Amino acid sequence: MTSFKLDDFLPYQLAVLSSRVSDGFSRHYRNAYGISVSEWRVVAHLSQADSVSVREIHQRVDMDKPKVSRAASRLEAAGYVTKTVNPQDRRLVELSLTPKGREMIEALTPIAHRYEEHLSQLLGAEDAQFRTRVSQLIAALGPEIRNED
Amino acid sequence: MTSFKLDDFLPYQLAVLSSRVSDGFSRHYRNAYGISVSEWRVVAHLSQADSVSVREIHQRVDMDKPKVSRAASRLEAAGYVTKTVNPQDRRLVELSLTPKGREMIEALTPIAHRYEEHLSQLLGAEDAQFRTRVSQLIAALGPEIRNED
DNA sequence: CACCTTTCGTTTCGTTCCCAACAGGTTGCC
DNA sequence: GGCAACCTGTTGGGAACGAAACGAAAGGTG
């Protein structure tokens, strides 16, 4: 009988860890603003540059097109973002934060930073090393046969 | 304007990493056996101890009850596991691998170990440290308000 | 024993997901 | 210009998901 311990399997551990970490932080915006993880990612990305197309978010953030599209629609319905057709290229839909959306991200940013602090504290002295390894692994595993579209 | 970079946000990075790693490995069993990640977890857990109740898997593996139940049903339909009612406590459903299921896990175990090797190689000298940090974080974040049922 | 509470697994309901197809818009090439 | 190939975002279909409710079974208390 070949022995296999799921608990020591790194893919499993990473899935559990990711889920725990994500839940730990999503609690902060789920209750206060009623948005999901997908929606949080879109808003967070919008905070860096206002007016971004759905396509760019799809490429930069780890979400496929329909997911971005639907998250954007929900955010629009909730009043956090606006969707406007780009006049130069009318295929593009530009997303931008409403004042209400900007208010939300500005309230969440310090909370996010505190959560990072918390994680760093848990990681201790090897915090930086750990983050380097994470980035390294992500880069090494590559875009992982993303949809080429 | 408060700056916030999603790319440097550890919860986001871990989600991306977990997804990449999980996809990288699931490719190996999705094509060959047509099972999903949830089903892989159940089978992998069953390889450690035969005849395990749904409840135990739910508690030990990071899956809620309906997810385990459905994964078990799919595995049963595919002929990889059997479900039998425990005679002592007839509420319990004991899962165990069929010969076909055992055959699958024994074929996948060496592949899993090779995949671990691959990841270790990517992590380099700090492999052990990295794994320690992962375990440490999981433990520190705790059961994360699991459903108490 | 009768009754209430708890536990276990399944099912239901509504939502989200992914994949594929789609319509509208743009570009290139003749 | 006109037509084909391409790009962008949305939508449909089928499967899976989470939360809550459910029926069946066991335990606990009078």
Short mmCIF file of C-alpha atoms (C1' of nucleotides) in Angstrom, two decimals:
data_model
loop_
_atom_site.label_atom_id
_atom_site.label_comp_id
_atom_site.label_asym_id
_atom_site.label_seq_id
_atom_site.Cartn_x
_atom_site.Cartn_y
_atom_site.Cartn_z
CA MET A 1 0.00 0.00 0.00
CA THR A 2 1.54 3.23 -1.17
CA SER A 3 1.35 5.77 1.59
CA PHE A 4 0.18 9.25 0.80
CA LYS A 5 -0.45 11.94 3.36
CA LEU A 6 -2.77 14.63 2.10
CA ASP A 7 -1.91 16.90 5.03
CA ASP A 8 1.71 17.12 3.93
CA PHE A 9 0.85 17.67 0.28
CA LEU A 10 1.87 21.20 -0.65
CA PRO A 11 -0.93 21.86 -3.16
CA TYR A 12 -3.43 20.93 -0.49
CA GLN A 13 -1.72 23.01 2.16
CA LEU A 14 -1.61 26.03 -0.10
CA ALA A 15 -5.30 25.65 -0.90
CA VAL A 16 -6.14 25.54 2.80
CA LEU A 17 -3.87 28.44 3.60
CA SER A 18 -5.19 30.56 0.78
CA SER A 19 -8.72 29.88 1.83
CA ARG A 20 -8.04 30.76 5.46
CA VAL A 21 -6.17 33.94 4.64
CA SER A 22 -8.75 35.03 2.12
CA ASP A 23 -11.64 34.36 4.47
CA GLY A 24 -9.87 36.17 7.26
CA PHE A 25 -9.67 39.31 5.23
CA SER A 26 -12.90 39.06 3.26
CA ARG A 27 -14.77 39.12 6.52
CA HIS A 28 -13.85 42.77 6.75
CA TYR A 29 -15.55 43.85 3.55
CA ARG A 30 -18.27 41.25 3.25
CA ASN A 31 -20.06 42.45 6.32
CA ALA A 32 -19.45 46.15 5.84
CA TYR A 33 -20.03 46.49 2.11
CA GLY A 34 -21.60 43.26 0.94
CA ILE A 35 -19.10 42.54 -1.80
CA SER A 36 -17.47 39.24 -2.75
CA VAL A 37 -13.85 38.36 -3.36
CA SER A 38 -14.19 38.85 -7.12
CA GLU A 39 -15.70 42.24 -6.59
CA TRP A 40 -13.04 43.18 -4.10
CA ARG A 41 -10.35 42.37 -6.64
CA VAL A 42 -11.93 44.54 -9.28
CA VAL A 43 -12.32 47.48 -6.92
CA ALA A 44 -8.80 47.04 -5.57
CA HIS A 45 -7.41 47.09 -9.07
CA LEU A 46 -9.46 50.15 -9.92
CA SER A 47 -7.92 51.97 -7.00
CA GLN A 48 -4.57 51.94 -8.74
CA ALA A 49 -5.70 53.50 -12.00
CA ASP A 50 -9.13 54.90 -12.62
CA SER A 51 -10.89 54.04 -15.84
CA VAL A 52 -9.74 50.57 -16.73
CA SER A 53 -11.29 48.29 -19.30
CA VAL A 54 -12.72 44.90 -18.47
CA ARG A 55 -10.10 43.35 -20.71
CA GLU A 56 -7.20 44.81 -18.74
CA ILE A 57 -8.58 43.56 -15.44
CA HIS A 58 -9.07 40.15 -16.97
CA GLN A 59 -5.43 40.06 -18.04
CA ARG A 60 -3.85 41.53 -14.93
CA VAL A 61 -6.00 39.99 -12.25
CA ASP A 62 -6.44 36.24 -12.06
CA MET A 63 -10.02 36.19 -13.38
CA ASP A 64 -11.55 35.16 -16.67
CA LYS A 65 -13.68 37.48 -18.75
CA PRO A 66 -17.17 36.45 -17.66
CA LYS A 67 -16.15 36.68 -14.03
CA VAL A 68 -14.89 40.22 -14.45
CA SER A 69 -17.95 41.19 -16.45
CA ARG A 70 -20.37 39.88 -13.86
CA ALA A 71 -18.44 41.31 -10.94
CA ALA A 72 -18.51 44.67 -12.69
CA SER A 73 -22.25 44.45 -13.23
CA ARG A 74 -22.85 43.67 -9.59
CA LEU A 75 -20.60 46.52 -8.53
CA GLU A 76 -22.46 48.86 -10.85
CA ALA A 77 -25.80 47.73 -9.45
CA ALA A 78 -24.48 48.35 -5.96
CA GLY A 79 -23.34 51.83 -6.94
CA TYR A 80 -19.60 51.33 -6.51
CA VAL A 81 -18.49 51.63 -10.14
CA THR A 82 -19.75 53.04 -13.40
CA LYS A 83 -19.48 51.43 -16.80
CA THR A 84 -18.99 53.70 -19.79
CA VAL A 85 -18.30 52.81 -23.38
CA ASN A 86 -14.96 54.08 -24.63
CA PRO A 87 -15.65 56.60 -27.44
CA GLN A 88 -12.42 55.84 -29.30
CA ASP A 89 -12.98 52.08 -29.31
CA ARG A 90 -16.60 51.35 -28.65
CA ARG A 91 -15.95 47.72 -27.88
CA LEU A 92 -14.22 48.69 -24.66
CA VAL A 93 -16.11 49.20 -21.44
CA GLU A 94 -14.28 51.50 -19.08
CA LEU A 95 -14.82 50.92 -15.38
CA SER A 96 -14.30 53.68 -12.86
CA LEU A 97 -15.06 54.13 -9.21
CA THR A 98 -17.96 56.24 -8.07
CA PRO A 99 -17.42 58.49 -5.03
CA LYS A 100 -19.12 55.77 -3.03
CA GLY A 101 -16.67 53.24 -4.45
CA ARG A 102 -13.68 55.42 -3.72
CA GLU A 103 -14.94 55.92 -0.21
CA MET A 104 -15.08 52.18 0.23
CA ILE A 105 -11.59 51.46 -1.05
CA GLU A 106 -10.14 54.26 1.05
CA ALA A 107 -11.76 52.79 4.11
CA LEU A 108 -10.55 49.30 3.26
CA THR A 109 -6.96 50.18 2.37
CA PRO A 110 -5.78 50.76 5.93
CA ILE A 111 -7.58 47.60 6.99
CA ALA A 112 -5.77 45.69 4.28
CA HIS A 113 -2.46 47.09 5.42
CA ARG A 114 -3.20 46.15 8.98
CA TYR A 115 -4.02 42.64 7.85
CA GLU A 116 -0.70 42.46 6.01
CA GLU A 117 0.97 43.60 9.20
CA HIS A 118 -0.79 40.87 11.07
CA LEU A 119 0.41 38.23 8.62
CA SER A 120 3.95 39.59 8.73
CA GLN A 121 3.87 39.33 12.47
CA LEU A 122 2.76 35.71 12.24
CA LEU A 123 5.55 34.98 9.78
CA GLY A 124 8.16 36.51 12.01
CA ALA A 125 11.71 37.10 10.91
CA GLU A 126 11.38 35.15 7.69
CA ASP A 127 8.54 37.27 6.43
CA ALA A 128 10.49 38.73 3.53
CA GLN A 129 11.96 35.40 2.53
CA PHE A 130 8.54 33.82 2.53
CA ARG A 131 7.07 36.49 0.28
CA THR A 132 10.01 36.16 -2.07
CA ARG A 133 9.39 32.42 -2.37
CA VAL A 134 5.72 32.98 -3.06
CA SER A 135 6.47 35.42 -5.87
CA GLN A 136 9.14 33.12 -7.16
CA LEU A 137 6.80 30.16 -7.33
CA ILE A 138 4.08 32.14 -9.03
CA ALA A 139 6.53 33.30 -11.66
CA ALA A 140 7.99 29.84 -12.12
CA LEU A 141 4.60 28.22 -12.62
CA GLY A 142 3.84 30.79 -15.26
CA PRO A 143 0.52 31.85 -16.72
CA GLU A 144 -0.43 28.17 -16.60
CA ILE A 145 -2.05 27.78 -20.00
CA ARG A 146 -4.36 30.71 -19.56
CA ASN A 147 -7.06 31.17 -22.10
CA GLU A 148 -5.11 32.71 -24.90
CA ASP A 149 -7.90 35.06 -25.82
CA MET B 1 -5.44 58.96 -2.76
CA THR B 2 -4.43 55.98 -0.70
CA SER B 3 -2.27 53.68 -2.75
CA PHE B 4 -2.96 49.98 -2.73
CA LYS B 5 -1.20 47.45 -4.88
CA LEU B 6 -3.16 44.26 -5.32
CA ASP B 7 -0.16 42.43 -6.76
CA ASP B 8 1.74 42.81 -3.51
CA PHE B 9 -1.19 41.82 -1.35
CA LEU B 10 -0.39 38.49 0.25
CA PRO B 11 -3.95 37.12 0.30
CA TYR B 12 -4.17 37.76 -3.42
CA GLN B 13 -0.76 36.23 -4.10
CA LEU B 14 -1.62 33.14 -2.14
CA ALA B 15 -4.88 32.75 -4.03
CA VAL B 16 -3.06 32.97 -7.34
CA LEU B 17 -0.32 30.62 -6.21
CA SER B 18 -2.75 28.09 -4.82
CA SER B 19 -4.73 28.14 -8.02
CA ARG B 20 -1.68 27.67 -10.20
CA VAL B 21 -0.26 24.86 -8.12
CA SER B 22 -3.59 23.12 -7.86
CA ASP B 23 -4.25 23.39 -11.58
CA GLY B 24 -0.76 22.18 -12.33
CA PHE B 25 -1.36 18.99 -10.44
CA SER B 26 -5.04 18.45 -11.17
CA ARG B 27 -4.17 18.28 -14.83
CA HIS B 28 -2.66 14.89 -14.07
CA TYR B 29 -5.82 13.29 -12.78
CA ARG B 30 -8.47 15.30 -14.55
CA ASN B 31 -7.50 13.94 -17.94
CA ALA B 32 -6.67 10.42 -16.89
CA TYR B 33 -9.53 9.72 -14.46
CA GLY B 34 -12.05 12.51 -14.92
CA ILE B 35 -12.21 13.52 -11.27
CA SER B 36 -12.27 17.00 -9.75
CA VAL B 37 -10.22 18.52 -6.95
CA SER B 38 -12.90 17.73 -4.35
CA GLU B 39 -13.02 14.14 -5.47
CA TRP B 40 -9.24 13.89 -5.47
CA ARG B 41 -9.18 15.03 -1.87
CA VAL B 42 -11.68 12.43 -0.79
CA VAL B 43 -9.85 9.65 -2.54
CA ALA B 44 -6.51 10.83 -1.23
CA HIS B 45 -7.85 10.80 2.29
CA LEU B 46 -9.34 7.37 1.81
CA SER B 47 -5.93 6.07 0.83
CA GLN B 48 -4.70 6.61 4.37
CA ALA B 49 -7.42 4.67 6.14
CA ASP B 50 -10.05 2.60 4.45
CA SER B 51 -13.63 2.88 5.57
CA VAL B 52 -14.05 6.44 6.70
CA SER B 53 -17.31 8.24 7.38
CA VAL B 54 -18.39 11.34 5.52
CA ARG B 55 -18.28 13.23 8.77
CA GLU B 56 -14.63 12.45 9.39
CA ILE B 57 -13.61 13.62 5.96
CA HIS B 58 -15.61 16.76 6.45
CA GLN B 59 -13.73 17.48 9.66
CA ARG B 60 -10.25 16.51 8.55
CA VAL B 61 -10.29 17.82 5.00
CA ASP B 62 -11.16 21.41 4.27
CA MET B 63 -14.61 20.70 2.84
CA ASP B 64 -18.11 21.24 4.13
CA LYS B 65 -20.63 18.46 4.44
CA PRO B 66 -22.58 18.84 1.19
CA LYS B 67 -19.35 19.02 -0.75
CA VAL B 68 -18.09 15.76 0.69
CA SER B 69 -21.45 14.13 0.19
CA ARG B 70 -21.63 15.11 -3.45
CA ALA B 71 -18.04 14.23 -4.16
CA ALA B 72 -18.67 10.81 -2.63
CA SER B 73 -21.75 10.29 -4.77
CA ARG B 74 -19.87 11.19 -7.93
CA LEU B 75 -17.04 8.88 -6.96
CA GLU B 76 -19.50 6.11 -6.30
CA ALA B 77 -21.17 6.65 -9.65
CA ALA B 78 -17.76 6.52 -11.31
CA GLY B 79 -16.98 3.27 -9.52
CA TYR B 80 -14.10 4.51 -7.39
CA VAL B 81 -15.69 4.19 -3.94
CA THR B 82 -18.53 2.36 -2.25
CA LYS B 83 -20.93 3.76 0.32
CA THR B 84 -22.18 1.45 3.04
CA VAL B 85 -24.28 2.24 6.08
CA ASN B 86 -22.51 1.56 9.35
CA PRO B 87 -24.45 -1.20 11.18
CA GLN B 88 -23.53 0.06 14.66
CA ASP B 89 -24.60 3.62 13.95
CA ARG B 90 -26.89 3.69 10.98
CA ARG B 91 -26.55 7.42 10.52
CA LEU B 92 -22.96 6.98 9.38
CA VAL B 93 -22.04 6.31 5.80
CA GLU B 94 -18.72 4.56 5.47
CA LEU B 95 -16.72 5.22 2.34
CA SER B 96 -14.13 2.82 1.05
CA LEU B 97 -12.14 2.44 -2.12
CA THR B 98 -13.08 -0.11 -4.72
CA PRO B 99 -10.24 -2.00 -6.41
CA LYS B 100 -10.60 0.47 -9.26
CA GLY B 101 -10.27 3.34 -6.80
CA ARG B 102 -7.23 1.81 -5.15
CA GLU B 103 -5.70 1.29 -8.52
CA MET B 104 -6.18 4.96 -9.28
CA ILE B 105 -4.65 6.25 -6.06
CA GLU B 106 -1.69 3.94 -6.43
CA ALA B 107 -1.10 5.25 -9.90
CA LEU B 108 -1.43 8.84 -8.74
CA THR B 109 0.71 8.63 -5.63
CA PRO B 110 4.05 8.54 -7.44
CA ILE B 111 2.86 11.34 -9.71
CA ALA B 112 2.00 13.39 -6.64
CA HIS B 113 5.42 12.74 -5.17
CA ARG B 114 7.07 13.77 -8.39
CA TYR B 115 5.06 16.96 -8.38
CA GLU B 116 6.23 17.64 -4.84
CA GLU B 117 9.76 17.09 -6.00
CA HIS B 118 9.20 19.55 -8.77
CA LEU B 119 7.95 22.19 -6.35
CA SER B 120 10.84 21.56 -3.99
CA GLN B 121 13.21 22.06 -6.84
CA LEU B 122 11.58 25.38 -7.69
CA LEU B 123 11.83 26.46 -4.07
CA GLY B 124 15.50 25.62 -3.88
CA ALA B 125 17.45 25.63 -0.66
CA GLU B 126 14.70 27.24 1.39
CA ASP B 127 12.20 24.55 0.60
CA ALA B 128 11.97 23.26 4.14
CA GLN B 129 11.74 26.74 5.62
CA PHE B 130 8.96 27.62 3.24
CA ARG B 131 6.92 24.56 4.14
CA THR B 132 7.40 25.27 7.80
CA ARG B 133 6.05 28.79 7.34
CA VAL B 134 3.04 27.49 5.45
CA SER B 135 2.18 25.05 8.22
CA GLN B 136 2.81 27.72 10.79
CA LEU B 137 0.44 30.16 9.14
CA ILE B 138 -2.28 27.57 8.74
CA ALA B 139 -2.02 26.70 12.41
CA ALA B 140 -1.94 30.34 13.48
CA LEU B 141 -5.02 31.25 11.49
CA GLY B 142 -6.84 28.40 13.14
CA PRO B 143 -10.00 26.61 12.09
CA GLU B 144 -11.31 30.03 11.06
CA ILE B 145 -14.81 29.85 12.48
CA ARG B 146 -15.65 26.57 10.83
CA ASN B 147 -19.24 25.51 10.87
CA GLU B 148 -19.47 24.18 14.39
CA ASP B 149 -21.75 21.34 13.39
"C1'" DC C 1 -41.37 4.12 27.54
"C1'" DA C 2 -42.27 8.84 25.58
"C1'" DC C 3 -40.19 13.07 24.47
"C1'" DC C 4 -36.74 16.30 23.39
"C1'" DT C 5 -32.21 17.23 21.73
"C1'" DT C 6 -28.36 16.24 19.04
"C1'" DT C 7 -25.96 14.21 15.16
"C1'" DC C 8 -25.40 12.64 10.35
"C1'" DG C 9 -25.96 12.77 5.60
"C1'" DT C 10 -28.78 14.39 1.91
"C1'" DT C 11 -31.56 17.58 -0.53
"C1'" DT C 12 -33.40 22.14 -1.87
"C1'" DC C 13 -32.90 26.83 -3.27
"C1'" DG C 14 -30.69 30.40 -5.13
"C1'" DT C 15 -26.17 31.88 -6.75
"C1'" DT C 16 -21.83 31.47 -8.96
"C1'" DC C 17 -18.82 29.15 -11.85
"C1'" DC C 18 -16.59 27.77 -16.30
"C1'" DC C 19 -16.86 26.91 -21.18
"C1'" DA C 20 -18.63 27.91 -25.40
"C1'" DA C 21 -21.27 30.62 -28.41
"C1'" DC C 22 -22.71 35.11 -29.48
"C1'" DA C 23 -23.47 40.18 -31.22
"C1'" DG C 24 -21.44 44.44 -31.75
"C1'" DG C 25 -17.28 46.91 -33.06
"C1'" DT C 26 -12.79 47.38 -35.36
"C1'" DT C 27 -8.98 46.44 -38.50
"C1'" DG C 28 -6.86 44.87 -42.66
"C1'" DC C 29 -6.77 43.70 -47.29
"C1'" DC C 30 -8.48 43.59 -51.77
"C1'" DG D 1 -16.19 50.86 -50.15
"C1'" DG D 2 -16.93 45.79 -49.05
"C1'" DC D 3 -15.91 41.64 -47.01
"C1'" DA D 4 -13.36 38.60 -43.98
"C1'" DA D 5 -10.73 38.02 -39.82
"C1'" DC D 6 -10.18 39.58 -35.39
"C1'" DC D 7 -11.17 41.61 -30.76
"C1'" DT D 8 -14.20 42.88 -26.69
"C1'" DG D 9 -17.71 42.12 -23.54
"C1'" DT D 10 -22.00 39.69 -22.55
"C1'" DT D 11 -24.96 35.79 -22.24
"C1'" DG D 12 -26.73 30.66 -22.15
"C1'" DG D 13 -26.26 26.01 -20.59
"C1'" DG D 14 -24.82 22.64 -17.47
"C1'" DA D 15 -22.35 21.72 -13.33
"C1'" DA D 16 -20.90 22.85 -8.78
"C1'" DC D 17 -21.19 25.67 -4.87
"C1'" DG D 18 -22.77 27.44 0.15
"C1'" DA D 19 -26.41 28.11 3.51
"C1'" DA D 20 -30.33 26.42 5.38
"C1'" DA D 21 -33.76 23.02 6.02
"C1'" DC D 22 -34.88 18.34 5.98
"C1'" DG D 23 -35.68 13.20 7.46
"C1'" DA D 24 -33.63 9.46 9.72
"C1'" DA D 25 -31.15 7.72 13.58
"C1'" DA D 26 -29.07 7.90 18.23
"C1'" DG D 27 -28.55 9.68 22.84
"C1'" DG D 28 -30.28 11.69 27.10
"C1'" DT D 29 -33.75 12.74 30.58
"C1'" DG D 30 -38.00 12.55 32.86
#
